[in-house]
mmCIF file of C-alpha atoms in Angstrom:
data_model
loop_
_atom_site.group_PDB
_atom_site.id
_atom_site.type_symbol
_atom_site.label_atom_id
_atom_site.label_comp_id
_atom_site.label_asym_id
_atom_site.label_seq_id
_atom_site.Cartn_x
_atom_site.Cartn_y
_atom_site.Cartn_z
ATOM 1 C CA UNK A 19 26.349 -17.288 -19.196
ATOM 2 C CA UNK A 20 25.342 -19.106 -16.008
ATOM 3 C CA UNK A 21 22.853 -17.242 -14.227
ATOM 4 C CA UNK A 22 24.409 -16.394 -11.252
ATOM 5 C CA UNK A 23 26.800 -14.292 -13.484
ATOM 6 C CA UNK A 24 23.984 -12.447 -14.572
ATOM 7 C CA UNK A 25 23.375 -8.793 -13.075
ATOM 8 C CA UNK A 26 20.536 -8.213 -11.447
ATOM 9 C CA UNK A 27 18.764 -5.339 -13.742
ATOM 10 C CA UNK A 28 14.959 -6.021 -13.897
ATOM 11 C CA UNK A 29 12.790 -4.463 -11.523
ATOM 12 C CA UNK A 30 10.954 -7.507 -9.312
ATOM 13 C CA UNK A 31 7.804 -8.510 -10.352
ATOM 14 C CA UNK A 32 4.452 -8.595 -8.374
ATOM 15 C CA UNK A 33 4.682 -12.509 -8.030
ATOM 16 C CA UNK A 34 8.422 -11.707 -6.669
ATOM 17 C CA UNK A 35 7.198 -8.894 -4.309
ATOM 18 C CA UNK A 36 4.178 -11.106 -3.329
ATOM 19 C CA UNK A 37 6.569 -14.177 -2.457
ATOM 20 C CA UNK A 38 8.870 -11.766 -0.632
ATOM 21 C CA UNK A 39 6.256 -10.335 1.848
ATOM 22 C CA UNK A 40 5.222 -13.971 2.477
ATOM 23 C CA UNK A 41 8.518 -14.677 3.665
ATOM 24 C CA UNK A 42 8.092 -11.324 6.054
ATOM 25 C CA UNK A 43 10.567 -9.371 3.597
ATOM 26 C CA UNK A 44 8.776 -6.021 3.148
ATOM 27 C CA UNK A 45 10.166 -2.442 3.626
ATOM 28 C CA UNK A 46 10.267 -1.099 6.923
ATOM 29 C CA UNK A 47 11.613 1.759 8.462
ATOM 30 C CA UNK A 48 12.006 1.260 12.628
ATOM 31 C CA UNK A 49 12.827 5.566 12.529
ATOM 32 C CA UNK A 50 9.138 6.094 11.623
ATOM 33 C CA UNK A 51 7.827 3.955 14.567
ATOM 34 C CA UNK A 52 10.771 5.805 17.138
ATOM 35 C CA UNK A 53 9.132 9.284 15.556
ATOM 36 C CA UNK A 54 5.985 8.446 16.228
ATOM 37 C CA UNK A 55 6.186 6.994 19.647
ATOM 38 C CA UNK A 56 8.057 10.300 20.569
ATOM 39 C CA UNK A 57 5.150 12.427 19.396
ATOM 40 C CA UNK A 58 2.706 10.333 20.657
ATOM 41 C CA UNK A 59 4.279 10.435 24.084
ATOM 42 C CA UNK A 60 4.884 14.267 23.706
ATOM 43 C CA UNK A 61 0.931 15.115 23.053
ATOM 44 C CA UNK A 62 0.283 12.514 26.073
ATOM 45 C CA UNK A 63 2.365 14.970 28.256
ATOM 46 C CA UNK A 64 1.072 18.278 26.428
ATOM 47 C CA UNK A 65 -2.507 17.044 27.700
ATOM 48 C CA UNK A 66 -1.906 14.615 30.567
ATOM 49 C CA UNK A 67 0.996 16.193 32.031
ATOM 50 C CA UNK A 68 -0.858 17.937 34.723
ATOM 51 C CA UNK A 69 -2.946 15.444 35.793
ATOM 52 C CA UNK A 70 -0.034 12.881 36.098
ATOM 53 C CA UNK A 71 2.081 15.065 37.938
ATOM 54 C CA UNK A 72 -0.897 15.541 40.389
ATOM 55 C CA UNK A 73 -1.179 12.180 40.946
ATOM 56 C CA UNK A 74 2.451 11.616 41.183
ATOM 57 C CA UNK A 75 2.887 14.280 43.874
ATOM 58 C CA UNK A 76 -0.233 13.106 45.535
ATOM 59 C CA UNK A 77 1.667 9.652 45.995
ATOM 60 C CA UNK A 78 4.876 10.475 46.886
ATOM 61 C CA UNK A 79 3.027 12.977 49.701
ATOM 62 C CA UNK A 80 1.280 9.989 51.208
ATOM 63 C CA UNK A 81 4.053 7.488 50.905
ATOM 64 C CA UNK A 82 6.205 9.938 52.557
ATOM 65 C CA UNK A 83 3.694 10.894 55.164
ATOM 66 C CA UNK A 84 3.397 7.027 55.578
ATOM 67 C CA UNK A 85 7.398 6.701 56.169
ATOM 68 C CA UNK A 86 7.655 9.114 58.879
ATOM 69 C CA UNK A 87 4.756 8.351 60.805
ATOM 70 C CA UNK A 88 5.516 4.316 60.485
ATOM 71 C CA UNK A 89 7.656 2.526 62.795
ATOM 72 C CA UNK A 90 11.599 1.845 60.996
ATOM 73 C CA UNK A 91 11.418 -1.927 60.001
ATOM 74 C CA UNK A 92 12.289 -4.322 56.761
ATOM 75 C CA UNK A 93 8.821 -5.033 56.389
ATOM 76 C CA UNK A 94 7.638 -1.653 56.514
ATOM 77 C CA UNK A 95 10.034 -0.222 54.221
ATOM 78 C CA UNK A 96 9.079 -3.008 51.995
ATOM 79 C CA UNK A 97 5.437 -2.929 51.915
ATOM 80 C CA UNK A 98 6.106 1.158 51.500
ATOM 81 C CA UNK A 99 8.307 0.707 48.757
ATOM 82 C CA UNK A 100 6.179 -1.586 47.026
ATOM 83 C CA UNK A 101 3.268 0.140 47.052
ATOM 84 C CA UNK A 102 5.252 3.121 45.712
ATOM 85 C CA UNK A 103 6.323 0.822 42.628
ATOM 86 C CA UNK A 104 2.711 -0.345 42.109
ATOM 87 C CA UNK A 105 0.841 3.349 42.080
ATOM 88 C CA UNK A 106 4.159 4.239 39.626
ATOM 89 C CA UNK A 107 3.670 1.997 37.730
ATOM 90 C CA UNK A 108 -0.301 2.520 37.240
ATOM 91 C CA UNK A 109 0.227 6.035 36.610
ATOM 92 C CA UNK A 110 2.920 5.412 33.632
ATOM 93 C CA UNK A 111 0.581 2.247 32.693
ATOM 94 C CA UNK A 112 -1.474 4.160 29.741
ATOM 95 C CA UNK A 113 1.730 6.233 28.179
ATOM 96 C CA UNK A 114 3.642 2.775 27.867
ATOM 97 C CA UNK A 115 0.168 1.043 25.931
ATOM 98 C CA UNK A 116 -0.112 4.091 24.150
ATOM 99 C CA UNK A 117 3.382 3.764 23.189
ATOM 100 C CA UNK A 118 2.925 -0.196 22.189
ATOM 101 C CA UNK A 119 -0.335 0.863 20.212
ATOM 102 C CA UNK A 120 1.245 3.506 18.125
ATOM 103 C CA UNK A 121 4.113 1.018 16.959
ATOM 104 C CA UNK A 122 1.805 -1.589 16.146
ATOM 105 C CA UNK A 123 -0.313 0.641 14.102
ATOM 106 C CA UNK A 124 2.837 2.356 12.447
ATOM 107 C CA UNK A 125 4.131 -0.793 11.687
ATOM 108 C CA UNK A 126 0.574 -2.238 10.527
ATOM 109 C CA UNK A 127 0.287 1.065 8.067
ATOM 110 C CA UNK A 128 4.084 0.465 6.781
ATOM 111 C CA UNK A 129 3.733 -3.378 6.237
ATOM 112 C CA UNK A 130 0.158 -4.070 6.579
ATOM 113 C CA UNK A 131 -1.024 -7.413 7.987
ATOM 114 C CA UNK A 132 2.130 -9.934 7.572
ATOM 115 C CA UNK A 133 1.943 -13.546 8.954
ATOM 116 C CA UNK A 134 5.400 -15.472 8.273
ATOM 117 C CA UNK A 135 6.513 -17.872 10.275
ATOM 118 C CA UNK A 136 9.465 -18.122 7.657
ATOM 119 C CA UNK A 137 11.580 -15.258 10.019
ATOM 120 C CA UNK A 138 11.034 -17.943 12.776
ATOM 121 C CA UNK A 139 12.652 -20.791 10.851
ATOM 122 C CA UNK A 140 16.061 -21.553 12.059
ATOM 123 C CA UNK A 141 18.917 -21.045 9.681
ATOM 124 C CA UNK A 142 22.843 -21.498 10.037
ATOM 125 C CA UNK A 143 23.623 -18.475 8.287
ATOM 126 C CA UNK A 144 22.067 -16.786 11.562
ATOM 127 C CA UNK A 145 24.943 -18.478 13.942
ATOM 128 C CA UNK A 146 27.854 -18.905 10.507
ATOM 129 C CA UNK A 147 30.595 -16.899 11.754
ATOM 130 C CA UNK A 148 31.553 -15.916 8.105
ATOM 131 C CA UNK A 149 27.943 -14.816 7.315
ATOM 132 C CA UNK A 150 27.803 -12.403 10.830
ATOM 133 C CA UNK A 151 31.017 -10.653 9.835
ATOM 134 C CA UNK A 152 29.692 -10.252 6.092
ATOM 135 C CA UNK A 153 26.281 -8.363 7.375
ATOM 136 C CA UNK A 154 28.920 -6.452 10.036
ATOM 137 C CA UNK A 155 30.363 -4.473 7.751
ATOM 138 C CA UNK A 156 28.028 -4.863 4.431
ATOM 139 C CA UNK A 157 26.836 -1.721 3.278
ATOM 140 C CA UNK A 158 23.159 -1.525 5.567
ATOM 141 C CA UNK A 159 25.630 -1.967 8.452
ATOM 142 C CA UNK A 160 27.463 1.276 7.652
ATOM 143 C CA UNK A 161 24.123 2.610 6.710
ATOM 144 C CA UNK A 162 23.096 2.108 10.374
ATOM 145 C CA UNK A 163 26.051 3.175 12.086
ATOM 146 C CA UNK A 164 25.759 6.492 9.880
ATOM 147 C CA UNK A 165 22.292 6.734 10.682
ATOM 148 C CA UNK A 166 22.677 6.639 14.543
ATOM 149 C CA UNK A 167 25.601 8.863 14.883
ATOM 150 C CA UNK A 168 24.210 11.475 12.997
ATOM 151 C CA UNK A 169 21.233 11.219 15.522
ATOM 152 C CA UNK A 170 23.060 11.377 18.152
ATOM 153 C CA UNK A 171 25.074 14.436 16.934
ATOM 154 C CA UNK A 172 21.988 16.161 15.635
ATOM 155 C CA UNK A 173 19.939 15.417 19.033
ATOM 156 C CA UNK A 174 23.297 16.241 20.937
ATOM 157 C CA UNK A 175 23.301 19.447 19.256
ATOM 158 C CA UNK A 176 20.156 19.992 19.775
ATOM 159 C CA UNK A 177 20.197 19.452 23.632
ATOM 160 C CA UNK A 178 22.927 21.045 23.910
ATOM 161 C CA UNK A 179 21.639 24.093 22.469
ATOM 162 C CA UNK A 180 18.784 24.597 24.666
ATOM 163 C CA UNK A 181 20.487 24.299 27.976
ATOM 164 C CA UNK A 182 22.813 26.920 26.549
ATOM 165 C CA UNK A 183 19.949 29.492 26.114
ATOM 166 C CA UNK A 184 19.016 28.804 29.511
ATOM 167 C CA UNK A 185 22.627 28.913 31.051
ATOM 168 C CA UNK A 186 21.857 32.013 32.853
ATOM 169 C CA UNK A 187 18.651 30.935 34.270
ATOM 170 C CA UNK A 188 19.786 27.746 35.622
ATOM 171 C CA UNK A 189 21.975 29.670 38.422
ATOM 172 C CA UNK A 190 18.036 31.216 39.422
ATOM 173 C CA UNK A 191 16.185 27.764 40.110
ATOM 174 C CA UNK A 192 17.552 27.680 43.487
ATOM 175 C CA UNK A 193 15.584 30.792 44.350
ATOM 176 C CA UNK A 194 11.807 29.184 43.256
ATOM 177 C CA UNK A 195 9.476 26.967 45.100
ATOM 178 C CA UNK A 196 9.546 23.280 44.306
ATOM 179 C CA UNK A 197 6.805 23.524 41.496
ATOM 180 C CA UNK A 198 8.325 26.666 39.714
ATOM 181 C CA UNK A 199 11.235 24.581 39.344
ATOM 182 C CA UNK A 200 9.048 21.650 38.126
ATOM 183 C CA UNK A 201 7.134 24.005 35.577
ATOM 184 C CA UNK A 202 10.575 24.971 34.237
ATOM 185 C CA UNK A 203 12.113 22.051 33.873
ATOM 186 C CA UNK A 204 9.361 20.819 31.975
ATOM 187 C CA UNK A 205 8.999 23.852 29.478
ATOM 188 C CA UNK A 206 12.540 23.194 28.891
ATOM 189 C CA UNK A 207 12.052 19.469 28.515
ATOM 190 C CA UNK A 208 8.837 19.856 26.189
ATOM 191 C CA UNK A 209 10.948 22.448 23.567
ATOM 192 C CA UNK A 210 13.823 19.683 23.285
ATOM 193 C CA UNK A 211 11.228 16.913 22.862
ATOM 194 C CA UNK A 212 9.586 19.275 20.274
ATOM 195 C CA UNK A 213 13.282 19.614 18.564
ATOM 196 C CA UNK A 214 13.694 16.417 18.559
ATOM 197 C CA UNK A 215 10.428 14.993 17.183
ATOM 198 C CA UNK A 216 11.247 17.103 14.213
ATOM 199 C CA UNK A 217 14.624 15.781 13.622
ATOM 200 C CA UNK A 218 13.089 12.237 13.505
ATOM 201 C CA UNK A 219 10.451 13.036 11.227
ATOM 202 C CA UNK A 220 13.124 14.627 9.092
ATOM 203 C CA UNK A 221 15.125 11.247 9.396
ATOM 204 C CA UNK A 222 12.308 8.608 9.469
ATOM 205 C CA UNK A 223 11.162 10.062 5.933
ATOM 206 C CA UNK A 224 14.574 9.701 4.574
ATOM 207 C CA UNK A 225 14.934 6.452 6.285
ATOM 208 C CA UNK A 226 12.108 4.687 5.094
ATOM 209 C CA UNK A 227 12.579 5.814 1.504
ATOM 210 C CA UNK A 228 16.256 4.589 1.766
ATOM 211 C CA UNK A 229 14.976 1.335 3.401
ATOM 212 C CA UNK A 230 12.428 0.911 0.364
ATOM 213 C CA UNK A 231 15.095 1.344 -2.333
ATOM 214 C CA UNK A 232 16.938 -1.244 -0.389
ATOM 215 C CA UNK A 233 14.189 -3.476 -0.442
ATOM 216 C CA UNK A 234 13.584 -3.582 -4.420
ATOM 217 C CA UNK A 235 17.230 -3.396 -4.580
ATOM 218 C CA UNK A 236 17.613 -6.406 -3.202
ATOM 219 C CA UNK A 237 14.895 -7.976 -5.112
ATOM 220 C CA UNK A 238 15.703 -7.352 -8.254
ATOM 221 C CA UNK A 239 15.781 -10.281 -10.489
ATOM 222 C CA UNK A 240 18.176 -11.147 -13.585
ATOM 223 C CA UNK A 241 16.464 -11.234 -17.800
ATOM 224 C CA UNK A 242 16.603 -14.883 -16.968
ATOM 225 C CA UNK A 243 14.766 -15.080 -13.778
ATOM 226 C CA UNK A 244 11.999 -12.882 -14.942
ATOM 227 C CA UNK A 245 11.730 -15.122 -18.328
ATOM 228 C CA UNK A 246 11.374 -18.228 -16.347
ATOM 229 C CA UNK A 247 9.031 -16.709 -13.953
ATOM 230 C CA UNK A 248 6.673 -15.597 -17.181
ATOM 231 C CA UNK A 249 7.174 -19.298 -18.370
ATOM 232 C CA UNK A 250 5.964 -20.777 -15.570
ATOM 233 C CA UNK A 251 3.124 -18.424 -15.237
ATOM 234 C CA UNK A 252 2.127 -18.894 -18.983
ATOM 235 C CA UNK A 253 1.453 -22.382 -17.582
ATOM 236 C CA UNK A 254 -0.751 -21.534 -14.679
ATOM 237 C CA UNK A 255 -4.397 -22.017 -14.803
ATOM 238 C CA UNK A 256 -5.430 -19.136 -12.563
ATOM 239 C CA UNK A 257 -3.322 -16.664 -14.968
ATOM 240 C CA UNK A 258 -4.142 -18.362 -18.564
ATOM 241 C CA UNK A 259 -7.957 -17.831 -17.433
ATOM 242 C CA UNK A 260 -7.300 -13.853 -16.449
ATOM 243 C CA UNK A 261 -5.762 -13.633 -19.370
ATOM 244 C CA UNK A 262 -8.472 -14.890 -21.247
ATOM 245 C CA UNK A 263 -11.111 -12.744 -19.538
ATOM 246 C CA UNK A 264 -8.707 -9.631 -20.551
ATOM 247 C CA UNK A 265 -8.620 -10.417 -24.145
ATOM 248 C CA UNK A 266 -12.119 -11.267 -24.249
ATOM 249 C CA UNK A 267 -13.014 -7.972 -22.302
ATOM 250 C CA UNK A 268 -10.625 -6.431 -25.120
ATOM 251 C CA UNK A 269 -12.250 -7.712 -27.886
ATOM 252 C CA UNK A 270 -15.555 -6.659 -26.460
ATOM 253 C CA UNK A 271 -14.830 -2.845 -25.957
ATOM 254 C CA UNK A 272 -13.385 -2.724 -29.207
ATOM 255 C CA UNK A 273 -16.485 -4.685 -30.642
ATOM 256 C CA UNK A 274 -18.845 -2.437 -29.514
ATOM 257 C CA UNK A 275 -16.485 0.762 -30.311
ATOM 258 C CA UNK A 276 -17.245 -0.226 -34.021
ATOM 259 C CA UNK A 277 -21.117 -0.499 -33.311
ATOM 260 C CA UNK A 278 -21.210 3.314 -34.481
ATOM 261 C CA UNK A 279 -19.432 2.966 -37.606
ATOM 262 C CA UNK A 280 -22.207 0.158 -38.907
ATOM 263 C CA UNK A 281 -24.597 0.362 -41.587
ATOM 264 C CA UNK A 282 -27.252 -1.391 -40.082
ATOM 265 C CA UNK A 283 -27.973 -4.096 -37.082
ATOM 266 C CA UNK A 284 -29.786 -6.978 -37.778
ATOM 267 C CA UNK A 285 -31.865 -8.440 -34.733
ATOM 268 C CA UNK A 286 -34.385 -11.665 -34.082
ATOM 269 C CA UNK A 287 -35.677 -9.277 -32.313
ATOM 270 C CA UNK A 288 -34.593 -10.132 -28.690
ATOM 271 C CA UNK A 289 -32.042 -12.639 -28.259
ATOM 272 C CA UNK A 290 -29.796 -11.655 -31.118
ATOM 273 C CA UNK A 291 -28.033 -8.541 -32.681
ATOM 274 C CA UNK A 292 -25.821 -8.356 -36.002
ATOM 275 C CA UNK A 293 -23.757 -5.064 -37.074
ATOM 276 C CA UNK A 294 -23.265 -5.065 -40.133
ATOM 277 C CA UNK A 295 -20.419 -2.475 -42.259
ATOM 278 C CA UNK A 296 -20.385 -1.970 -45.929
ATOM 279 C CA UNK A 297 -18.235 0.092 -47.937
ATOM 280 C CA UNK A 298 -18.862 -0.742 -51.536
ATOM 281 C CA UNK A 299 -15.698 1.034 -52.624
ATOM 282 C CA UNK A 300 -13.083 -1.038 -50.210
ATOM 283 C CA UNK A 301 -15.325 -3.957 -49.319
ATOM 284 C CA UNK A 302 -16.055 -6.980 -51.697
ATOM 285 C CA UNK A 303 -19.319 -8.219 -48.997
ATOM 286 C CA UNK A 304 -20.269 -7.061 -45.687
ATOM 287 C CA UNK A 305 -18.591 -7.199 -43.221
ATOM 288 C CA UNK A 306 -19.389 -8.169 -39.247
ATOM 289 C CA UNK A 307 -18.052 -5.230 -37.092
ATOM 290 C CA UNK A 308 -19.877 -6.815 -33.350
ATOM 291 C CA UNK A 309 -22.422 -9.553 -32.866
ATOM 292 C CA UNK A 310 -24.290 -10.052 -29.589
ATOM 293 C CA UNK A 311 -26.947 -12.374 -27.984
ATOM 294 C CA UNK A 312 -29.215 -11.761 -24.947
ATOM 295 C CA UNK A 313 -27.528 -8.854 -22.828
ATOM 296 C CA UNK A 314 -24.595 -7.960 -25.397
ATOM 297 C CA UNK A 315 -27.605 -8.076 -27.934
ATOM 298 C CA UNK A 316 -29.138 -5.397 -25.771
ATOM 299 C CA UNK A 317 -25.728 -3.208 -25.470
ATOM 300 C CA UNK A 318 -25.526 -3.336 -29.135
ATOM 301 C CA UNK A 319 -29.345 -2.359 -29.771
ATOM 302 C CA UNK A 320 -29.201 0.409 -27.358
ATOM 303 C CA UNK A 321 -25.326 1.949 -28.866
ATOM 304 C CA UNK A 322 -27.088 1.689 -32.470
ATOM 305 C CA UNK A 323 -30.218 3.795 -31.461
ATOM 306 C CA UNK A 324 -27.461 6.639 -29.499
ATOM 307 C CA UNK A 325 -25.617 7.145 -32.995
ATOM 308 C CA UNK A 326 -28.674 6.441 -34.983
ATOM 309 C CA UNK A 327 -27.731 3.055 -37.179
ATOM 310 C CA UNK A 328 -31.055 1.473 -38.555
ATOM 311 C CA UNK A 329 -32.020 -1.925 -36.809
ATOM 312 C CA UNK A 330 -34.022 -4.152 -38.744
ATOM 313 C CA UNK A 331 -35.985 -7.019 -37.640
ATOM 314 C CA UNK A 332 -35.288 -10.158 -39.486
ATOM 315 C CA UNK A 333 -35.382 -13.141 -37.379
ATOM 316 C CA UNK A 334 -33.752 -15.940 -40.010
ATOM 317 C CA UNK A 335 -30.869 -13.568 -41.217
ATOM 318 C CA UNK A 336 -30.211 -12.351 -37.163
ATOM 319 C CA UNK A 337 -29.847 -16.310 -36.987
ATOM 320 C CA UNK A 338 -27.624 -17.728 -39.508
ATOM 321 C CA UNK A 339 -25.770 -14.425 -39.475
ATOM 322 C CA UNK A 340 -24.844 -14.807 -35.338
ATOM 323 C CA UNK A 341 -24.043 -19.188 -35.990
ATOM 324 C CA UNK A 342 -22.284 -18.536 -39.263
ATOM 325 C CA UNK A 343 -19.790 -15.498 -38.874
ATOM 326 C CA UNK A 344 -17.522 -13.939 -36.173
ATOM 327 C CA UNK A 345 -16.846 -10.500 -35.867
ATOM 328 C CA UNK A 346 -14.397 -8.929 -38.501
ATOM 329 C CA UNK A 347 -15.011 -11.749 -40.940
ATOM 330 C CA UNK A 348 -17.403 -11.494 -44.471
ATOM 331 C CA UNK A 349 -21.318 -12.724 -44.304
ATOM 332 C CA UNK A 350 -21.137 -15.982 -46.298
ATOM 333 C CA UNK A 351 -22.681 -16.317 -49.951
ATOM 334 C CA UNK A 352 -25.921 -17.754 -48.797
ATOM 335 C CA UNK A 353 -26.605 -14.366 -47.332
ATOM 336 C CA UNK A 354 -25.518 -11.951 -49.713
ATOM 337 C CA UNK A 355 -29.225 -11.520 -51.093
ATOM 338 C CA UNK A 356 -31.045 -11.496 -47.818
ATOM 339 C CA UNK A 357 -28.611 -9.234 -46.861
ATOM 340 C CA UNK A 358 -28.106 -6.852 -49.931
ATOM 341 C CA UNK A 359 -31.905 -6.595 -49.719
ATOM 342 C CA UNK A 360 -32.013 -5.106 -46.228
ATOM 343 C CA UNK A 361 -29.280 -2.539 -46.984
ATOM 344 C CA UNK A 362 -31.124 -1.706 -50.137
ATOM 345 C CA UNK A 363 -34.081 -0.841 -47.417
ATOM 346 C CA UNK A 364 -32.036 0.964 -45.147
ATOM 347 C CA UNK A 365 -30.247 3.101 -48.151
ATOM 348 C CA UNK A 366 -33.668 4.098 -49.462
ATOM 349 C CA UNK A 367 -35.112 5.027 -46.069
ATOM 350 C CA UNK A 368 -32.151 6.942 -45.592
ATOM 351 C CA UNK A 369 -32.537 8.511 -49.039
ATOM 352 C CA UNK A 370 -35.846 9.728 -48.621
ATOM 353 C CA UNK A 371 -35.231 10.799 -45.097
#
C-alpha cells in the first residue's frame, strides 16, 4: 500500500516534533495571551486607576482652561488638540507596554524561544484559491467560529447581566456629582472585567488543550514514516554514539550490580580489579561477573568491601585475568590453578572466620 494510503496512527516522534517547531509549528493558544492581557490590564487599573484618572482630569482641566481663555483660531485649536493627544497618549503609554510585555512572555512560556524564518517563506498555497476555501471551512475554521460566538454570547450574557442588576440605579446617576458618577461607572466596569477575565481563563484552558491535540494530531506520522525515520537515524553518527554510551552505561550498572554476588576480587593492587563467581554445583570454572581498571577498579574495590567479598592482592592473575576475559565469560585454563588456589584461601579464611 502506497504510503499516502496509509493512516496516520503513530504518535510523532521527538525528531518529528523537533523538525516541526523549527518550521515555527508548535501549539499555541492566542485565548491564553487575550486572558492574560485582560488581567494584566485589570490589576493595572485595580492599582493605577486612581492615579491615572488624576492625571487625566488634571489634563483635560488645563486644556480646557487653555480653550476658553485662548483666542478661537485653526492654529490654536490645533496646537490644543495636539497637546491633548500627546499627554493621552503618555498617560495610556505604560498599560499598552504592559499589555505588549505580557503577550510576549505568554507566548515565550507557551512556545518558548522559536526562530523560523520558514512562516516567512512565500508559498502559493497562501494565495491558491482552492487551498483558502479548503482552510474556510476545514474543521479549525468551525472550531474558531464556535469558539468566538460562544464568547461573545457568554461575555454578552455576562454584560448584560450586570447592567440589569443596576437597572434601577442607572435612573439615580443624574442626581451625583461628576466623580460619584465616575466611581460608579467604574465599580460597574471593574465587576464585568472581573466576569469576564474568568470566562477567558475558563476558555483559554480549554483552548490551548484543544489547540495541543490539534497540533500532535496533525503530526502524527504513518508505521512507514516512523520506520524510515528509525532507519535513517540507525545511520546517524550522533545517535549510533548515544546509543553506544547507553549500552555501555547499561552494561556497567548491571556489572557492578553483580559485584555483591562475587566470591572474591582479584586486584594488582591499584590499577586493576577482577570479580570473580563460583558455584561449584552449576559452574564448570569461574566465572567473570565485572572487571575494572583505574576508577571502575576503585568502584568495584569499594562495592566489595560494603557487602564484604574478600579482595586479594595478586598482581599477575589481576593482569592476565583483566587482558584475557570479559565479563560473563569463564577464566581460561592457564588460570584455573592460580585461581583455584586463591579461592581455596578465601574459603578457608572464611571457614575459620
Amino acid at each position: 500500500m502506497a504510503e499516502n494510503d496509509q493512516e496516520k496512527t503513530e504518535q510523532a516522534t521527538p525528531k518529528r516534533l523537533e523538525e516541526a517547531r523549527e518550521k515555527g509549528q508548535v501549539a499555541k493558544s492566542r485565548e491564553i495571551s487575550s486572558a492574560a492581557v485582560l488581567i494584566g490590564g485589570l490589576a493595572y487599573f485595580w492599582f493605577g486607576a486612581a492615579p491615572m484618572m488624576e492625571k487625566m482630569m488634571a489634563m483635560m482641566k488645563r486644556n480646557f482652561t487653555a480653550a476658553a481663555t485662548a483666542r478661537v483660531s485653526m492654529e490654536n485649536i490645533s496646537s490644543i488638540m495636539t497637546g491633548m493627544i500627546y499627554e493621552l497618549f503618555c498617560i495610556v503609554l505604560p498599560l499598552f507596554l504592559l499589555a505588549a510585555s505580557i503577550a510576549l512572555v505568554i507566548n515565550l512560556i507557551q512556545t518558548g524561544l522559536v526562530m523560523s524564518a520558514e512562516p516567512l517563506i512565500p508559498k502559493w498555497s497562501r494565495i491558491d484559491p482552492i487551498s483558502n476555501l479548503k482552510r474556510l471551512f476545514s474543521l479549525q475554521a468551525l472550531v474558531e467560529l464556535i469558539k468566538n460566538c460562544l464568547k461573545v454570547v457568554i461575555i454578552g450574557a455576562t454584560l448584560w447581566l450586570t447592567v440589569r442588576s443596576e437597572i434601577n440605579t442607572i435612573p439615580h446617576l443624574a442626581l451625583l456629582s461628576v466623580p460619584d458618577i465616575v466611581a460608579y461607572v467604574g465599580k460597574v466596569a471593574f465587576r464585568i472585567m472581573t466576569s469576564t477575565c474568568w470566562i477567558l481563563i475558563v476558555l483559554a484552558v480549554l483552548d490551548y488543550m484543544y489547540q495541543r491535540w490539534e497540533h500532535l494530531k496533525s503530526l502524527k506520522m504513518t508505521k512507514q514514516e516512523v520506520k524510515e525515520e528509525f532507519k535513517q537515524l540507525e545511520g546517524d553518527p550522533l545517535v549510533k554514539g548515544r546509543i553506544r554510551r547507553i549500552q555501555r552505561e547499561m552494561a556497567r550498572k548491571r556489572m557492578m550490580a553483580a559485584v555483591p554476588k562475587a566470591d572474591v576480587v582479584i586486584t594488582n593492587p591499584t590499577h586493576y580489579a577482577v570479580a570473580l563467581e563460583y558455584k561449584q554445583e552449576t559452574m564448570a570454572a569461574p566465572v567473570v561477573v565485572a572487571k575494572g581498571a583505574d576508577y571502575l577498579a576503585q568502584k568495584i574495590k569499594e562495592i566489595a568491601r560494603k557487602h564484604q567479598v574478600p579482595i586479594v592482592e595478586n598482581k599477575e592473575v589481576a593482569q592476565m585475568l583483566f587482558k584475557l576475559t570479559d565479563v560473563n565469560e569463564t577464566i581460561p585454563e592457564t588460570l584455573y590453578r592460580a585461581v583455584a588456589e586463591i579461592l581455596a584461601y578465601v574459603y578457608r579464611i572464611r571457614h575459620n572466620g
